[in-house]
Amino acid sequence: LITALAGGVGAARFLTGLLKLVKEEDLTIIGNTGDDIEMFGFHISPDLDIVAYTLAGLADEKKGWGLEGDTFRCLDMLKKLGLETWFNLGDKDLATHIFRTELLNKGFTLSEATDSICQALGLRVKILPMTNDRFETRIRIEEGLVHFEEYFVKREAKDNVLGVEFVGAPSARPAPKVVDSIMKAKLVIICPSNPIVSIGTILSVDGVRNALKQTNAKVVAISPIVAGAPIKGPADKLMRGLGFEVSAFAVAKIYADFLDDFIIDDQDASEKTQIESLGMRVKTTNTLMKTLEDKVRLAKVVLEC
Ligand code: FO1
């Protein structure tokens, strides 16, 4: 049994490779819900969706979000009606949000709604939201606190990051099976996702970090930082804003209390000894995932741990 902690597109790419090597039934994915946002009354779970869409072969791989070949006619009309349309919700993508919101309004949990979406997309892999409770990542910028998506999409990650807050974190309980799936796994993989707003959110949910420390599973992470920069997304700005250096070593420090093995890119080989001094094993390999072969090769390195 394998459990993976996952953010958005980086995790989704890696998991595509992993699922060429392990059975869907044997994999549980714990997804970040800190990016979840309500738009036009609909509940959107960007990270859960990109993982599900990617594994179902439906994602727009080029953009890294949304559905391949989606259109934006509904959004055009919403704009005409005078609504804010900076968050590009495609027509087919909206169907997912309608479906999810209807289930939530009927009293189902986000776990149950996510399960229904996965089943409908033909996935046998389990995707668990980290929590069913309200949890929102907000970024502190000069103007005040804004939702992560407002910072990232609307304001194009241009603001200086003064801080990050996880609204709801103190009372957010892990969703059913989250802690259990970490405790019962043989291998836990921390995907190459943002250590602060993707993995950091999951780690902040009560009991998750403790489960990672206590599980008998081997806990392996793949560095999302290569040669001092993230592969995608604003991890560098967020890390710098919070006073971290932007390096594989800095990520290793965030995970040091529970990590057994850390996989870093060949380009960061000079950091190996420094990271090992934190008490973990380090493997270097090519971590860039351009082709399916790259993804499978990286997954093999993880499984060899
Ligand atoms: N990312 C963008 O850069 N621009 C968008 O307009 C956008 C719309 C969007 C709609 C639905 C969805 O599920 C995700 C969407 N994303 C968009 C991706 C999202 O902002 C981030 O990539 C993740 O939240 C970070 O993992």
GROMACS .gro file of C-alpha atoms and ligand atoms in nm:
model
  331
    1LEU     CA    1   0.000   0.000   0.000
    2ILE     CA    2   0.127   0.341  -0.097
    3THR     CA    3   0.003   0.681   0.024
    4ALA     CA    4   0.102   1.001  -0.153
    5LEU     CA    5   0.070   1.359  -0.028
    6ALA     CA    6  -0.007   1.572  -0.331
    7GLY     CA    7  -0.046   1.930  -0.443
    8GLY     CA    8  -0.143   2.013  -0.801
    9VAL     CA    9   0.022   1.964  -1.135
   10GLY     CA   10   0.370   1.852  -1.020
   11ALA     CA   11   0.218   1.580  -0.809
   12ALA     CA   12  -0.026   1.481  -1.083
   13ARG     CA   13   0.260   1.436  -1.331
   14PHE     CA   14   0.460   1.223  -1.092
   15LEU     CA   15   0.156   1.010  -1.002
   16THR     CA   16   0.091   0.938  -1.371
   17GLY     CA   17   0.434   0.771  -1.381
   18LEU     CA   18   0.378   0.589  -1.053
   19LEU     CA   19   0.052   0.439  -1.178
   20LYS     CA   20   0.240   0.273  -1.463
   21LEU     CA   21   0.421   0.071  -1.196
   22VAL     CA   22   0.165   0.013  -0.919
   23LYS     CA   23  -0.201  -0.083  -0.919
   24GLU     CA   24  -0.454   0.197  -0.878
   25GLU     CA   25  -0.617   0.002  -0.594
   26ASP     CA   26  -0.291   0.014  -0.398
   27LEU     CA   27  -0.255   0.392  -0.409
   28THR     CA   28  -0.419   0.650  -0.182
   29ILE     CA   29  -0.364   1.017  -0.256
   30ILE     CA   30  -0.410   1.283   0.012
   31GLY     CA   31  -0.486   1.609  -0.166
   32ASN     CA   32  -0.445   1.972  -0.066
   33THR     CA   33  -0.768   2.166  -0.013
   34GLY     CA   34  -0.607   2.494   0.093
   35ASP     CA   35  -0.661   2.631  -0.259
   36ASP     CA   36  -1.033   2.551  -0.248
   37ILE     CA   37  -1.243   2.853  -0.332
   38GLU     CA   38  -1.605   2.942  -0.381
   39MET     CA   39  -1.694   3.108  -0.710
   40PHE     CA   40  -2.048   3.194  -0.824
   41GLY     CA   41  -2.172   2.974  -0.538
   42PHE     CA   42  -1.975   2.671  -0.654
   43HIS     CA   43  -1.714   2.487  -0.449
   44ILE     CA   44  -1.394   2.448  -0.650
   45SER     CA   45  -1.112   2.216  -0.540
   46PRO     CA   46  -0.829   2.301  -0.783
   47ASP     CA   47  -0.572   2.052  -0.656
   48LEU     CA   48  -0.810   1.757  -0.614
   49ASP     CA   49  -0.940   1.824  -0.965
   50ILE     CA   50  -0.606   1.850  -1.143
   51VAL     CA   51  -0.496   1.520  -0.989
   52ALA     CA   52  -0.823   1.347  -1.086
   53TYR     CA   53  -0.830   1.498  -1.437
   54THR     CA   54  -0.465   1.409  -1.500
   55LEU     CA   55  -0.496   1.049  -1.381
   56ALA     CA   56  -0.814   1.009  -1.587
   57GLY     CA   57  -0.626   1.135  -1.894
   58LEU     CA   58  -0.856   1.437  -1.927
   59ALA     CA   59  -0.630   1.723  -1.817
   60ASP     CA   60  -0.505   2.009  -2.026
   61GLU     CA   61  -0.139   1.913  -1.985
   62LYS     CA   62  -0.012   2.228  -2.152
   63LYS     CA   63  -0.191   2.470  -1.919
   64GLY     CA   64  -0.148   2.245  -1.615
   65TRP     CA   65  -0.507   2.297  -1.504
   66GLY     CA   66  -0.856   2.239  -1.639
   67LEU     CA   67  -0.977   1.996  -1.902
   68GLU     CA   68  -0.826   1.938  -2.244
   69GLY     CA   69  -1.026   2.109  -2.517
   70ASP     CA   70  -1.254   2.291  -2.274
   71THR     CA   71  -1.436   2.607  -2.388
   72PHE     CA   72  -1.520   2.918  -2.185
   73ARG     CA   73  -1.860   3.022  -2.315
   74CYS     CA   74  -2.030   3.022  -1.979
   75LEU     CA   75  -1.751   3.241  -1.842
   76ASP     CA   76  -1.791   3.482  -2.138
   77MET     CA   77  -2.159   3.521  -2.050
   78LEU     CA   78  -2.083   3.567  -1.680
   79LYS     CA   79  -1.845   3.845  -1.783
   80LYS     CA   80  -2.119   4.004  -1.994
   81LEU     CA   81  -2.340   3.990  -1.687
   82GLY     CA   82  -2.079   4.194  -1.503
   83LEU     CA   83  -1.921   3.924  -1.285
   84GLU     CA   84  -1.551   3.892  -1.207
   85THR     CA   85  -1.405   3.625  -1.430
   86TRP     CA   86  -1.033   3.619  -1.351
   87PHE     CA   87  -1.055   3.253  -1.247
   88ASN     CA   88  -1.093   3.074  -1.578
   89LEU     CA   89  -1.357   2.810  -1.525
   90GLY     CA   90  -1.414   2.609  -1.840
   91ASP     CA   91  -1.759   2.487  -1.944
   92LYS     CA   92  -1.684   2.120  -1.876
   93ASP     CA   93  -1.484   2.202  -1.564
   94LEU     CA   94  -1.790   2.389  -1.434
   95ALA     CA   95  -1.988   2.065  -1.458
   96THR     CA   96  -1.753   1.912  -1.200
   97HIS     CA   97  -1.809   2.210  -0.968
   98ILE     CA   98  -2.186   2.193  -1.014
   99PHE     CA   99  -2.180   1.820  -0.936
  100ARG     CA  100  -1.955   1.866  -0.629
  101THR     CA  101  -2.156   2.160  -0.495
  102GLU     CA  102  -2.485   1.977  -0.540
  103LEU     CA  103  -2.350   1.683  -0.336
  104LEU     CA  104  -2.219   1.918  -0.065
  105ASN     CA  105  -2.554   2.098  -0.051
  106LYS     CA  106  -2.727   1.764  -0.006
  107GLY     CA  107  -2.512   1.703   0.301
  108PHE     CA  108  -2.241   1.480   0.160
  109THR     CA  109  -1.883   1.550   0.269
  110LEU     CA  110  -1.604   1.667   0.040
  111SER     CA  111  -1.454   1.317   0.078
  112GLU     CA  112  -1.775   1.163  -0.053
  113ALA     CA  113  -1.808   1.415  -0.334
  114THR     CA  114  -1.445   1.354  -0.437
  115ASP     CA  115  -1.506   0.981  -0.434
  116SER     CA  116  -1.811   1.024  -0.658
  117ILE     CA  117  -1.612   1.237  -0.903
  118CYS     CA  118  -1.329   0.979  -0.914
  119GLN     CA  119  -1.573   0.695  -0.973
  120ALA     CA  120  -1.752   0.885  -1.247
  121LEU     CA  121  -1.416   0.948  -1.418
  122GLY     CA  122  -1.339   0.576  -1.402
  123LEU     CA  123  -1.060   0.607  -1.145
  124ARG     CA  124  -0.997   0.326  -0.899
  125VAL     CA  125  -0.731   0.521  -0.714
  126LYS     CA  126  -0.853   0.682  -0.389
  127ILE     CA  127  -0.823   1.059  -0.365
  128LEU     CA  128  -0.882   1.189  -0.013
  129PRO     CA  129  -0.916   1.559   0.062
  130MET     CA  130  -0.686   1.638   0.356
  131THR     CA  131  -0.985   1.767   0.552
  132ASN     CA  132  -1.359   1.805   0.512
  133ASP     CA  133  -1.351   2.116   0.726
  134ARG     CA  134  -1.313   2.469   0.604
  135PHE     CA  135  -0.947   2.544   0.536
  136GLU     CA  136  -0.822   2.834   0.329
  137THR     CA  137  -0.470   2.939   0.240
  138ARG     CA  138  -0.434   3.316   0.249
  139ILE     CA  139  -0.133   3.515   0.144
  140ARG     CA  140  -0.039   3.833   0.325
  141ILE     CA  141   0.057   4.106   0.081
  142GLU     CA  142   0.094   4.481   0.134
  143GLU     CA  143  -0.282   4.534   0.076
  144GLY     CA  144  -0.378   4.272   0.336
  145LEU     CA  145  -0.472   3.905   0.335
  146VAL     CA  146  -0.591   3.756   0.005
  147HIS     CA  147  -0.701   3.407  -0.094
  148PHE     CA  148  -0.418   3.201  -0.248
  149GLU     CA  149  -0.592   3.197  -0.591
  150GLU     CA  150  -0.636   3.573  -0.580
  151TYR     CA  151  -0.263   3.612  -0.515
  152PHE     CA  152  -0.165   3.346  -0.769
  153VAL     CA  153  -0.412   3.391  -1.058
  154LYS     CA  154  -0.578   3.734  -1.025
  155ARG     CA  155  -0.266   3.919  -0.913
  156GLU     CA  156  -0.032   3.687  -1.110
  157ALA     CA  157   0.191   3.618  -0.806
  158LYS     CA  158   0.341   3.965  -0.851
  159ASP     CA  159   0.304   4.089  -0.493
  160ASN     CA  160   0.570   4.064  -0.226
  161VAL     CA  161   0.472   3.779   0.004
  162LEU     CA  162   0.474   3.902   0.363
  163GLY     CA  163   0.327   3.588   0.516
  164VAL     CA  164   0.104   3.285   0.470
  165GLU     CA  165  -0.195   3.199   0.687
  166PHE     CA  166  -0.397   2.880   0.698
  167VAL     CA  167  -0.747   2.991   0.796
  168GLY     CA  168  -0.929   2.709   0.974
  169ALA     CA  169  -0.615   2.503   1.034
  170PRO     CA  170  -0.637   2.495   1.416
  171SER     CA  171  -0.977   2.326   1.408
  172ALA     CA  172  -0.949   2.130   1.082
  173ARG     CA  173  -0.974   1.757   1.145
  174PRO     CA  174  -0.818   1.515   0.901
  175ALA     CA  175  -1.075   1.363   0.665
  176PRO     CA  176  -1.164   0.997   0.721
  177LYS     CA  177  -0.885   0.753   0.624
  178VAL     CA  178  -0.619   1.027   0.600
  179VAL     CA  179  -0.428   0.932   0.915
  180ASP     CA  180  -0.512   0.565   0.870
  181SER     CA  181  -0.374   0.557   0.516
  182ILE     CA  182  -0.042   0.698   0.641
  183MET     CA  183  -0.023   0.454   0.932
  184LYS     CA  184  -0.110   0.148   0.720
  185ALA     CA  185   0.107   0.226   0.418
  186LYS     CA  186   0.438   0.058   0.340
  187LEU     CA  187   0.556   0.365   0.155
  188VAL     CA  188   0.451   0.729   0.191
  189ILE     CA  189   0.552   0.961  -0.091
  190ILE     CA  190   0.568   1.338  -0.056
  191CYS     CA  191   0.516   1.447  -0.417
  192PRO     CA  192   0.724   1.725  -0.576
  193SER     CA  193   0.476   1.995  -0.473
  194ASN     CA  194   0.503   2.332  -0.305
  195PRO     CA  195   0.636   2.265   0.048
  196ILE     CA  196   0.437   2.555   0.195
  197VAL     CA  197   0.100   2.592   0.023
  198SER     CA  198   0.054   2.234  -0.102
  199ILE     CA  199   0.234   1.995   0.133
  200GLY     CA  200   0.261   2.246   0.421
  201THR     CA  201  -0.118   2.275   0.433
  202ILE     CA  202  -0.160   1.895   0.457
  203LEU     CA  203   0.109   1.880   0.728
  204SER     CA  204  -0.075   2.146   0.928
  205VAL     CA  205  -0.389   1.932   0.962
  206ASP     CA  206  -0.409   1.786   1.311
  207GLY     CA  207  -0.249   1.443   1.335
  208VAL     CA  208  -0.092   1.428   0.989
  209ARG     CA  209   0.263   1.527   1.083
  210ASN     CA  210   0.249   1.298   1.384
  211ALA     CA  211   0.130   1.006   1.170
  212LEU     CA  212   0.424   1.065   0.935
  213LYS     CA  213   0.663   1.050   1.230
  214GLN     CA  214   0.504   0.737   1.376
  215THR     CA  215   0.422   0.525   1.074
  216ASN     CA  216   0.637   0.221   1.000
  217ALA     CA  217   0.618   0.318   0.635
  218LYS     CA  218   0.923   0.450   0.461
  219VAL     CA  219   0.864   0.822   0.398
  220VAL     CA  220   1.020   0.952   0.078
  221ALA     CA  221   0.999   1.302  -0.072
  222ILE     CA  222   1.095   1.437  -0.411
  223SER     CA  223   1.234   1.789  -0.408
  224PRO     CA  224   1.012   2.041  -0.588
  225ILE     CA  225   1.308   2.279  -0.604
  226VAL     CA  226   1.570   2.223  -0.871
  227ALA     CA  227   1.876   2.446  -0.903
  228GLY     CA  228   1.727   2.711  -0.676
  229ALA     CA  229   1.390   2.742  -0.849
  230PRO     CA  230   1.056   2.561  -0.852
  231ILE     CA  231   0.961   2.364  -1.163
  232LYS     CA  232   0.628   2.545  -1.168
  233GLY     CA  233   0.434   2.784  -0.948
  234PRO     CA  234   0.531   3.045  -0.693
  235ALA     CA  235   0.722   2.831  -0.439
  236ASP     CA  236   1.030   3.056  -0.467
  237LYS     CA  237   0.836   3.374  -0.388
  238LEU     CA  238   0.651   3.207  -0.101
  239MET     CA  239   0.965   3.051   0.046
  240ARG     CA  240   1.163   3.375   0.019
  241GLY     CA  241   0.873   3.573   0.166
  242LEU     CA  242   0.872   3.346   0.470
  243GLY     CA  243   1.247   3.375   0.517
  244PHE     CA  244   1.350   3.040   0.369
  245GLU     CA  245   1.627   3.009   0.115
  246VAL     CA  246   1.505   2.853  -0.211
  247SER     CA  247   1.690   2.522  -0.223
  248ALA     CA  248   1.642   2.148  -0.189
  249PHE     CA  249   1.818   2.181   0.149
  250ALA     CA  250   1.555   2.428   0.274
  251VAL     CA  251   1.278   2.185   0.170
  252ALA     CA  252   1.462   1.901   0.346
  253LYS     CA  253   1.467   2.107   0.666
  254ILE     CA  254   1.088   2.150   0.651
  255TYR     CA  255   1.044   1.770   0.622
  256ALA     CA  256   1.340   1.665   0.841
  257ASP     CA  257   1.139   1.541   1.141
  258PHE     CA  258   0.962   1.265   0.944
  259LEU     CA  259   1.158   1.200   0.624
  260ASP     CA  260   1.361   0.883   0.561
  261ASP     CA  261   1.474   0.948   0.204
  262PHE     CA  262   1.494   1.264  -0.005
  263ILE     CA  263   1.528   1.257  -0.381
  264ILE     CA  264   1.696   1.562  -0.527
  265ASP     CA  265   1.794   1.657  -0.877
  266ASP     CA  266   2.140   1.583  -1.016
  267GLN     CA  267   2.184   1.960  -1.050
  268ASP     CA  268   2.167   1.988  -0.670
  269ALA     CA  269   2.417   1.711  -0.598
  270SER     CA  270   2.640   1.960  -0.416
  271GLU     CA  271   2.373   1.984  -0.141
  272LYS     CA  272   2.376   1.607  -0.075
  273THR     CA  273   2.610   1.599   0.226
  274GLN     CA  274   2.448   1.903   0.385
  275ILE     CA  275   2.102   1.740   0.352
  276GLU     CA  276   2.229   1.405   0.483
  277SER     CA  277   2.348   1.586   0.795
  278LEU     CA  278   1.978   1.644   0.873
  279GLY     CA  279   1.948   1.269   0.927
  280MET     CA  280   1.801   1.142   0.600
  281ARG     CA  281   1.928   0.944   0.303
  282VAL     CA  282   1.966   1.139  -0.019
  283LYS     CA  283   1.946   1.010  -0.375
  284THR     CA  284   2.028   1.222  -0.675
  285THR     CA  285   1.864   1.166  -1.012
  286ASN     CA  286   1.713   1.359  -1.299
  287THR     CA  287   1.383   1.476  -1.147
  288LEU     CA  288   1.256   1.675  -1.446
  289MET     CA  289   0.940   1.517  -1.587
  290LYS     CA  290   0.896   1.607  -1.950
  291THR     CA  291   0.795   1.275  -2.103
  292LEU     CA  292   0.603   0.977  -1.968
  293GLU     CA  293   0.935   0.788  -1.960
  294ASP     CA  294   1.077   1.059  -1.728
  295LYS     CA  295   0.779   1.021  -1.494
  296VAL     CA  296   0.806   0.641  -1.484
  297ARG     CA  297   1.182   0.656  -1.431
  298LEU     CA  298   1.142   0.894  -1.136
  299ALA     CA  299   0.867   0.673  -0.990
  300LYS     CA  300   1.106   0.374  -1.016
  301VAL     CA  301   1.370   0.561  -0.817
  302VAL     CA  302   1.109   0.629  -0.546
  303LEU     CA  303   0.993   0.267  -0.537
  304GLU     CA  304   1.355   0.149  -0.508
  305CYS     CA  305   1.367   0.330  -0.173
  306FO1     N1  306  -0.457   2.871  -1.294
  306FO1     C1  307  -0.425   2.983  -1.361
  306FO1     O1  308  -0.307   3.016  -1.370
  306FO1     N2  309  -0.522   3.060  -1.421
  306FO1     C2  310  -0.655   3.027  -1.414
  306FO1     O2  311  -0.739   3.099  -1.467
  306FO1     C3  312  -0.691   2.907  -1.346
  306FO1     C4  313  -0.821   2.863  -1.339
  306FO1     C5  314  -0.852   2.742  -1.275
  306FO1     C6  315  -0.982   2.694  -1.273
  306FO1     C7  316  -1.011   2.574  -1.207
  306FO1     C8  317  -0.909   2.502  -1.146
  306FO1     O3  318  -0.939   2.386  -1.084
  306FO1     C9  319  -0.779   2.549  -1.148
  306FO1    C10  320  -0.748   2.668  -1.213
  306FO1     N3  321  -0.617   2.715  -1.216
  306FO1    C11  322  -0.587   2.831  -1.284
  306FO1    C12  323  -0.509   2.642  -1.149
  306FO1    C13  324  -0.488   2.684  -1.002
  306FO1     O4  325  -0.489   2.819  -0.988
  306FO1    C14  326  -0.351   2.647  -0.945
  306FO1     O5  327  -0.267   2.593  -1.039
  306FO1    C15  328  -0.357   2.558  -0.826
  306FO1     O6  329  -0.447   2.600  -0.731
  306FO1    C16  330  -0.219   2.544  -0.762
  306FO1     O7  331  -0.196   2.411  -0.746
   0.00000   0.00000   0.00000
